[in-house]
CSV table of C-alpha atoms in Angstrom, one decimal:
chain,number,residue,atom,x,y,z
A,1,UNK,CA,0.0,0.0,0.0
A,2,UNK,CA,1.2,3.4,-1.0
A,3,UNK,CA,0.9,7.1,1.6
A,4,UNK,CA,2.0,10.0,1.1
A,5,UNK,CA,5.2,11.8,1.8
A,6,UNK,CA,7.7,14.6,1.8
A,7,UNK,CA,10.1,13.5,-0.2
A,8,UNK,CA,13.2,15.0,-1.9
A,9,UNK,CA,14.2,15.2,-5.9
A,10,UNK,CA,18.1,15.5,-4.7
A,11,UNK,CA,19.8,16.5,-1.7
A,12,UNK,CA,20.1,20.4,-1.2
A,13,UNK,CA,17.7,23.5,-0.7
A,14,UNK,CA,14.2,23.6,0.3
A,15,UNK,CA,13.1,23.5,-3.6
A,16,UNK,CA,13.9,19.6,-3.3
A,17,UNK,CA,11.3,18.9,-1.0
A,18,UNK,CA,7.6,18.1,-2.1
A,19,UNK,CA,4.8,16.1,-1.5
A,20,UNK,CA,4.9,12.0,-3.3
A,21,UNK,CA,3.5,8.7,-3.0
A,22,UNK,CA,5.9,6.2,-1.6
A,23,UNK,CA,5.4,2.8,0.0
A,24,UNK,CA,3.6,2.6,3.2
A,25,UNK,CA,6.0,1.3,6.0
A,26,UNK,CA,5.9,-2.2,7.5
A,27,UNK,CA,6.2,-2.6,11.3
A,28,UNK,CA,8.5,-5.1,12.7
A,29,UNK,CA,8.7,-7.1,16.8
A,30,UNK,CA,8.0,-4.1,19.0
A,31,UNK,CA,7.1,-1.8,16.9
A,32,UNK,CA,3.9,0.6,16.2
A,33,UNK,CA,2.1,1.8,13.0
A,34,UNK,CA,1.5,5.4,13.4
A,35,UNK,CA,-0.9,7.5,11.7
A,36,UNK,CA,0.2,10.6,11.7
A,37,UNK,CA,-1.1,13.9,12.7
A,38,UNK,CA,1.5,16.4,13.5
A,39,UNK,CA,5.0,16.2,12.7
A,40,UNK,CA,8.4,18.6,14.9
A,41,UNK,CA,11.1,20.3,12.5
A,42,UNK,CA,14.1,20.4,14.1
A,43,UNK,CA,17.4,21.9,12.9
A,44,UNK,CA,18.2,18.0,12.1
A,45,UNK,CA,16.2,18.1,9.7
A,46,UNK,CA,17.2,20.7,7.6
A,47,UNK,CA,21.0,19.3,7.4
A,48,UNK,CA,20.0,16.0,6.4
A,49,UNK,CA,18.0,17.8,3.9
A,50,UNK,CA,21.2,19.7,3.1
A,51,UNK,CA,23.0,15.7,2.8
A,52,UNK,CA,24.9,16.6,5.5
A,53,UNK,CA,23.3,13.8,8.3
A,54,UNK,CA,22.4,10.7,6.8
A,55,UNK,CA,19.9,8.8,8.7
A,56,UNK,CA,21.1,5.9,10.7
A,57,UNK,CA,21.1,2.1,8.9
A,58,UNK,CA,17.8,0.9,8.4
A,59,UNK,CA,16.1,4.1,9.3
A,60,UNK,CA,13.4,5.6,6.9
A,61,UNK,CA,15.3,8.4,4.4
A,62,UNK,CA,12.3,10.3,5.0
A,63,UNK,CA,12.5,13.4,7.1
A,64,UNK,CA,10.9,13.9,10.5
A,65,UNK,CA,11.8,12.7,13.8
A,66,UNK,CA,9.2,13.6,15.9
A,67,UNK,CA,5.5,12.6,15.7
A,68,UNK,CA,2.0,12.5,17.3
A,69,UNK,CA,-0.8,10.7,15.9
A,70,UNK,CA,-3.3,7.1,16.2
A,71,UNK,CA,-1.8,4.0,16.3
A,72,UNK,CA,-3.0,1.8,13.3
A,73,UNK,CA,-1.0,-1.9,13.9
A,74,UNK,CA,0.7,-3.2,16.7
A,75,UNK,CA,3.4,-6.3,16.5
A,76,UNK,CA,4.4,-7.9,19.8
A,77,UNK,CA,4.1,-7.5,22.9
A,78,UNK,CA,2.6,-3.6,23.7
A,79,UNK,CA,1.0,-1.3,26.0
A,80,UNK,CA,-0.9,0.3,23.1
A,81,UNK,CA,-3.5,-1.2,21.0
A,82,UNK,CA,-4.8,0.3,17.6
A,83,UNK,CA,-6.9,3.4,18.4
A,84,UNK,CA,-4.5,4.8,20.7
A,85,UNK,CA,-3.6,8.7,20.5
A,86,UNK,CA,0.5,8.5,20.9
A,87,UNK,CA,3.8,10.9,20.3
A,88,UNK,CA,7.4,9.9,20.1
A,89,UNK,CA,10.6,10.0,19.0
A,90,UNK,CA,11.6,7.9,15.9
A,91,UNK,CA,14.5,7.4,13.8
A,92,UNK,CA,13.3,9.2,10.7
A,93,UNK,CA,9.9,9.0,8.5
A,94,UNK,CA,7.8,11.7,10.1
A,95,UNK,CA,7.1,13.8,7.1
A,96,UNK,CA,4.8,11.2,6.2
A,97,UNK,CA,1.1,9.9,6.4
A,98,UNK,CA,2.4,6.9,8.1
A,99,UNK,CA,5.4,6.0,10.2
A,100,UNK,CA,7.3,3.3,12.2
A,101,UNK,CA,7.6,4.5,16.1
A,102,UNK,CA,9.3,1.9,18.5
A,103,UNK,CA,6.6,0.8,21.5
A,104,UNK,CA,9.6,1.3,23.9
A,105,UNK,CA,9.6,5.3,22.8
A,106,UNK,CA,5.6,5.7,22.4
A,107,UNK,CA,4.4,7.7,25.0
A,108,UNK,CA,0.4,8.1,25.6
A,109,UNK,CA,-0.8,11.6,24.4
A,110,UNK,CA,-2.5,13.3,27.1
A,111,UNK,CA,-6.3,14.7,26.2
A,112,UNK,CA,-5.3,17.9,27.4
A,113,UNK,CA,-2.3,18.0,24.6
A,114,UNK,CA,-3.5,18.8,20.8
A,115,UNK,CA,-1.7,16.7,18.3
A,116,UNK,CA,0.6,19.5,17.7
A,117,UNK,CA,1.2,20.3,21.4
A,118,UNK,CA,2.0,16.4,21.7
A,119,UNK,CA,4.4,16.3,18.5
A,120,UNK,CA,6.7,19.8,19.5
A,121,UNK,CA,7.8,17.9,22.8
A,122,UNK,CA,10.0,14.6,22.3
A,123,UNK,CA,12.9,16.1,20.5
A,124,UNK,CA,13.2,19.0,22.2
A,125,UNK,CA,12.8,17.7,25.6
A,126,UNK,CA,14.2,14.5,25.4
A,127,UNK,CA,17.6,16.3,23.5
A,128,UNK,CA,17.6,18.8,26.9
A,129,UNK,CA,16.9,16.0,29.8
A,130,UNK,CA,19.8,13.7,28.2
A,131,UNK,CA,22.5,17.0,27.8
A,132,UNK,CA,21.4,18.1,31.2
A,133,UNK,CA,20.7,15.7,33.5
A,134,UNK,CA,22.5,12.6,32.4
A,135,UNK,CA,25.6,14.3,30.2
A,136,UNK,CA,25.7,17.5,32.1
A,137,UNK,CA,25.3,16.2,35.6
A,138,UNK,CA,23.5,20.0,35.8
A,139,UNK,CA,22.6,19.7,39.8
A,140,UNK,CA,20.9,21.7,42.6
A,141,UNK,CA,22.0,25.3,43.1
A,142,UNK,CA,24.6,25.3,39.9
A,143,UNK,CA,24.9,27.7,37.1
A,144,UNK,CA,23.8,26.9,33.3
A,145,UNK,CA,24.5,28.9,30.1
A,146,UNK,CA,22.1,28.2,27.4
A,147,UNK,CA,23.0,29.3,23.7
A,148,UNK,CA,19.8,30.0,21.3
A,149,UNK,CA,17.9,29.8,24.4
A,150,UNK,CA,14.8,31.1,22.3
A,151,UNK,CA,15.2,27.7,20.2
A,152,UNK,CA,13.0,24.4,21.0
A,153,UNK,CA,15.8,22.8,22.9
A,154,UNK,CA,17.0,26.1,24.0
A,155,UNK,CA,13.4,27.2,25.6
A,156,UNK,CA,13.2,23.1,26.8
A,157,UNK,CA,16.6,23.8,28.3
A,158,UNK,CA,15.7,27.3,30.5
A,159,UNK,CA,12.8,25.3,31.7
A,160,UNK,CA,14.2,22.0,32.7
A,161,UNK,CA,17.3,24.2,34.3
A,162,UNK,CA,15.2,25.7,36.5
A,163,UNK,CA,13.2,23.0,37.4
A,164,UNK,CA,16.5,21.4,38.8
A,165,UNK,CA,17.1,24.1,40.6
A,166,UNK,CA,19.9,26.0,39.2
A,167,UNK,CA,20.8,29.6,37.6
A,168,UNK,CA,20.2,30.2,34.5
A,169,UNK,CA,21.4,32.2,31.6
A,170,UNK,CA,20.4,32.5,27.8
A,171,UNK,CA,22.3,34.1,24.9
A,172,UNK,CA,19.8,35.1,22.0
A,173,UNK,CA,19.9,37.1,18.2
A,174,UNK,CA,17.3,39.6,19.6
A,175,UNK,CA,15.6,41.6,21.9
A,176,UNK,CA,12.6,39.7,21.2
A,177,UNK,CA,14.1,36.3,21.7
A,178,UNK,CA,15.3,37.5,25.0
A,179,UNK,CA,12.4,38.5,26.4
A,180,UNK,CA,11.1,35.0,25.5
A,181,UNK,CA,14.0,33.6,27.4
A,182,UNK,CA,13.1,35.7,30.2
A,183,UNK,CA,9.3,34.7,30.5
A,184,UNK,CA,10.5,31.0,30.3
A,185,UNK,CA,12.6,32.1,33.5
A,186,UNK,CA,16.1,32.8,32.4
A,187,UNK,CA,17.8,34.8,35.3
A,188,UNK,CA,19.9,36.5,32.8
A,189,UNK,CA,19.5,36.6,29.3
A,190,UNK,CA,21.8,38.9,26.4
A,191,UNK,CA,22.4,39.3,22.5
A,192,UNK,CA,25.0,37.4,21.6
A,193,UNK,CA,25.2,38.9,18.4
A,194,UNK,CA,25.9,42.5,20.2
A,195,UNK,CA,27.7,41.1,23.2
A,196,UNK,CA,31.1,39.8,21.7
A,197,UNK,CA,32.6,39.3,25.0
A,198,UNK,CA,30.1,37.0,26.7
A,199,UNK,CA,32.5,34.8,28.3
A,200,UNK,CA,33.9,37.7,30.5
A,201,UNK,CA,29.4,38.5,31.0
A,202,UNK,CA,29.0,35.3,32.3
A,203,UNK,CA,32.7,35.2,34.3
A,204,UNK,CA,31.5,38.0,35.9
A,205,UNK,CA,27.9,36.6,37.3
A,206,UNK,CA,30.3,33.6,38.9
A,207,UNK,CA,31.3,31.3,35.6
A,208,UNK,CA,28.7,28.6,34.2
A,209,UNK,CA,28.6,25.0,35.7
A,210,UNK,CA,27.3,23.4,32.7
A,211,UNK,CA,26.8,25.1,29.3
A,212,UNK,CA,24.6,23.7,26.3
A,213,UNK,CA,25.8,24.7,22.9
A,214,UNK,CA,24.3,24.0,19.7
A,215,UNK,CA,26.9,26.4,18.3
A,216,UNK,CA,30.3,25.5,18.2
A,217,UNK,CA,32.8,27.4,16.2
A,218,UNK,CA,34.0,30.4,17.8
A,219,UNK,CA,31.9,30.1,20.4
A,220,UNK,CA,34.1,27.1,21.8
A,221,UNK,CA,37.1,29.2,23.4
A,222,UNK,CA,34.8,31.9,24.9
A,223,UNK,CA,32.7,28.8,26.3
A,224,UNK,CA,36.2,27.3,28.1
A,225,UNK,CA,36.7,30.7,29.3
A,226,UNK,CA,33.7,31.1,31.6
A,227,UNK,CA,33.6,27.6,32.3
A,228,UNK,CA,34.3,26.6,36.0
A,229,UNK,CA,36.1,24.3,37.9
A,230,UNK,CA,35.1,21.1,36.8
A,231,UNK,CA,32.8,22.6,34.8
A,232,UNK,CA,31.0,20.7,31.6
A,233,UNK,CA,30.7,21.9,28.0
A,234,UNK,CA,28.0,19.8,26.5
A,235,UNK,CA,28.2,21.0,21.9
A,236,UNK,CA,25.1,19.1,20.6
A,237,UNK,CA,25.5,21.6,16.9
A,238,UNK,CA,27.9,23.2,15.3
A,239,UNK,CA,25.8,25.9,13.6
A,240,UNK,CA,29.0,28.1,13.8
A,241,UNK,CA,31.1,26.0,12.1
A,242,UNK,CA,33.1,23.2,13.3
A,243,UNK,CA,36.7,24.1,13.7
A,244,UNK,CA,37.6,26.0,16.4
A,245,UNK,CA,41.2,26.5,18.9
A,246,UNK,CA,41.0,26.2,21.9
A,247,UNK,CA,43.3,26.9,25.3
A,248,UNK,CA,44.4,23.6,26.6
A,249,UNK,CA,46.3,24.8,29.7
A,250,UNK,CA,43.5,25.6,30.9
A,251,UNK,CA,41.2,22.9,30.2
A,252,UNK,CA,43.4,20.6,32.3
A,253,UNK,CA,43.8,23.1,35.2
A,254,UNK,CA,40.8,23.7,35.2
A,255,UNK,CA,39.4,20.1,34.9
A,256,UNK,CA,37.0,21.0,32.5
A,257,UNK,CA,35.1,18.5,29.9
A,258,UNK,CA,34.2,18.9,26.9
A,259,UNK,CA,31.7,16.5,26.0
A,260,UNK,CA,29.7,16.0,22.2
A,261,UNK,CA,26.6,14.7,22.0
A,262,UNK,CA,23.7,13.7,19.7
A,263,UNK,CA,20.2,11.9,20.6
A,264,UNK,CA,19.7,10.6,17.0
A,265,UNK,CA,22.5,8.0,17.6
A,266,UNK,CA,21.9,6.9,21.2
A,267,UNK,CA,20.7,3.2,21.9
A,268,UNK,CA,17.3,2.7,22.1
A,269,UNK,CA,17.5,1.5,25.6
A,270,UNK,CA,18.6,5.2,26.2
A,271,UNK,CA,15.9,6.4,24.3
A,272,UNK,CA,13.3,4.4,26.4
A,273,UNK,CA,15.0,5.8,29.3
A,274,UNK,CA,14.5,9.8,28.2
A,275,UNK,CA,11.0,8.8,26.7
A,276,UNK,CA,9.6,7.6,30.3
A,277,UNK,CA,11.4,10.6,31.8
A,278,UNK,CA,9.1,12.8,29.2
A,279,UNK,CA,6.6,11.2,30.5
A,280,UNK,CA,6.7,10.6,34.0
A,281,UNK,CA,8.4,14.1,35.0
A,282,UNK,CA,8.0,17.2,32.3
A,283,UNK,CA,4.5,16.0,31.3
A,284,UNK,CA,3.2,16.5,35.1
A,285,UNK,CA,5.1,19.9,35.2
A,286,UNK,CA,3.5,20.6,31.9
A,287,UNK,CA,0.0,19.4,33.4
A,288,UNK,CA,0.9,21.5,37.2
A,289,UNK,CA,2.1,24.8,35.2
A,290,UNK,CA,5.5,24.5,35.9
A,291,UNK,CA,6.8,24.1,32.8
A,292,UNK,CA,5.4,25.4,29.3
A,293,UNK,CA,4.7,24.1,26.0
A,294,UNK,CA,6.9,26.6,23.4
A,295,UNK,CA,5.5,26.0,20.0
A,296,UNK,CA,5.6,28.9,17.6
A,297,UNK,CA,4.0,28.1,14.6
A,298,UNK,CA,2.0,25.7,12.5
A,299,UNK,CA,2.6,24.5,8.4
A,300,UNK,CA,0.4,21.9,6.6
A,301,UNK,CA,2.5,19.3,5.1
A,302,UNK,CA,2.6,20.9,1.6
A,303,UNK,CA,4.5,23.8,3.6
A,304,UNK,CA,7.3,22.1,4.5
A,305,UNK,CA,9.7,24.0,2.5
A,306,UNK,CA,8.3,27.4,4.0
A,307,UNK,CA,8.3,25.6,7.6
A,308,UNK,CA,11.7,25.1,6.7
A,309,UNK,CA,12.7,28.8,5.6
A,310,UNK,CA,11.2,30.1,8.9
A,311,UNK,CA,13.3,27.5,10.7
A,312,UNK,CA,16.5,28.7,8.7
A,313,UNK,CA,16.4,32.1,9.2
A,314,UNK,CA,15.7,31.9,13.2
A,315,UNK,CA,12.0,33.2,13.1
A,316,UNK,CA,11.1,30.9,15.5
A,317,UNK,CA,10.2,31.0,19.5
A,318,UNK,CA,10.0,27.8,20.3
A,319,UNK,CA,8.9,24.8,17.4
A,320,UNK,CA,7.5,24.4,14.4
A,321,UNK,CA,5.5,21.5,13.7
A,322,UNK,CA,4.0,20.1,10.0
A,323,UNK,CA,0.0,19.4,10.3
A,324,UNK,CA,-1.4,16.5,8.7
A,325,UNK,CA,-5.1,16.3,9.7
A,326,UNK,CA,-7.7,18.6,9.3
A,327,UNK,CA,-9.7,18.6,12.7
A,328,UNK,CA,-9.7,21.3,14.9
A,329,UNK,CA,-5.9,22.1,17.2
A,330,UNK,CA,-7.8,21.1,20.3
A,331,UNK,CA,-8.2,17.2,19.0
């Protein structure tokens, strides 16, 4: 049976993508057929796009890889059954009417979350509990730097930062974005694009504990420089390019780690682990007001390429996520 997809004439700019009719996917052991209803765009995307991220082996070369939507098959041993309103993380496939989503990673979809509220949360969440919490070891009472805080890991970050207790600051490209990081509870938040010296900002306010940078490039050195004692340096991009020198000296005197780090790649056993902490942690701080839900902006399948171009040029606060269903944003 045949569905419909984004798919992708060559590898390149946003005038490869459009709407096709590829094979419907077949589910394997422990997996899920998903209907789906909203779709995330994350940054991933759009350099796989560019044929600069391959998907991993035996993953869909469809885009997308974040969903909500109805579960159509089950195979194996499950907690869901067809009829069941879900949203997860998969491999790849999202831009599509159909896609495969691992049982292990499904996680039930609230009735107070729309489809689109459901689909803008796994990535962004699950990417800023693993560089946090598990790679960051942010704890209690420390200090975190954010870069493109007004991002949808960057606005997941503030949140979850502050929901463990620590400081937090947020570099943005303008004064609107930092006023978004300040109403999602940045202490401090500043234009990196005006503030060249942020490393001796942030030296000043007592150095960061952790820092999460999707940036890279020159960023890196003036990262290491505000760093602390012990202090980790989690890159998950490197929007800013990826070479960069930096001052060795002190990153052995001052025992500082620099860690890289990707979710797309992680076992799935990790993945299970960051999906039930989605679940059983940031959707009851969702539910009790103490966290958020940051999307932005909505784009029906067809307008993937200008869901894209919005994406690119940093319009965004918070996500963007692809519609494919035409009920009301309630359902």
């Amino acid at each position: 049976m045949s569905m419909q997809a984004v798919i992708q004439s060559r590898p390149g700019g946003r005038e490869t993508l459009e709407l096709g009719i590829v094979e419907k996917p077949v589910i394997g052991d422990g997996q899920l057929l998903v209907r789906v209803l909203a779709a995330g765009v994350n940054r991933a995307d759009i350099v796989q796009r560019e044929g600069q991220y391959p998907p991993p082996a035996g993953a869909s070369a469809i885009l997308g890889l974040e969903v909500a939507g109805v579960v159509e098959a089950v195979r194996g041993p499950s907690r869901f059954q067809p009829g069941d309103a879900v949203f997860g993380l998969v491999e790849g496939g999202g831009y599509a009417e159909y896609v495969v989503l691992d049982s292990e990673l499904a996680i039930p979809k609230p009735d107070g979350l729309s489809w689109v509220e459901a689909a803008s949360l796994p990535e962004a969440w699950m990417t800023a509990w693993l560089n946090l919490v598990e790679v960051g070891r942010l704890a209690e009472g420390q200090s975190l730097l954010v870069h493109a805080g007004a991002s949808g890991v960057g606005a997941a970050a503030i949140q979850l930062g502050r929901l463990l207790g620590a400081r937090v600051w947020a570099t943005a490209s303008s004064e609107e974005k930092l006023e978004y990081c300040y109403n999602l509870g940045a202490d401090e938040a500043f234009n990196a694009r005006q503030e060249t010296d942020f490393g001796g900002k942030v030296k000043a306010w007592g150095g960061a504990d952790v820092i999460l940078d999707p940036v890279g490039g020159a960023y890196l050195e003036q990262n290491l420089s505000c760093l602390n004692l012990d202090g980790r340096l989690v890159l998950i991009g490197i929007m800013g390019g990826g070479r960069s020198e930096i001052n060795l000296g002190r990153l052995l005197v001052k025992r500082q780690s620099l860690i890289g780090s990707t979710l797309r790649s992680q076992p799935k056993a990790v993945k299970a682990r960051l999906a039930r902490a989605l679940e059983t942690e940031i959707l009851p701080a969702l539910h009790q007001g103490a966290a958020r839900l940051t999307l932005d902006s909505t784009y029906p399948l067809a307008a993937v390429a200008e869901a894209h171009e919005a994406m690119e040029n940093n319009c965004n606060l918070g996500k963007i996520v692809l519609t494919l269903f035409p009920v009301t944003a309630a359902s």
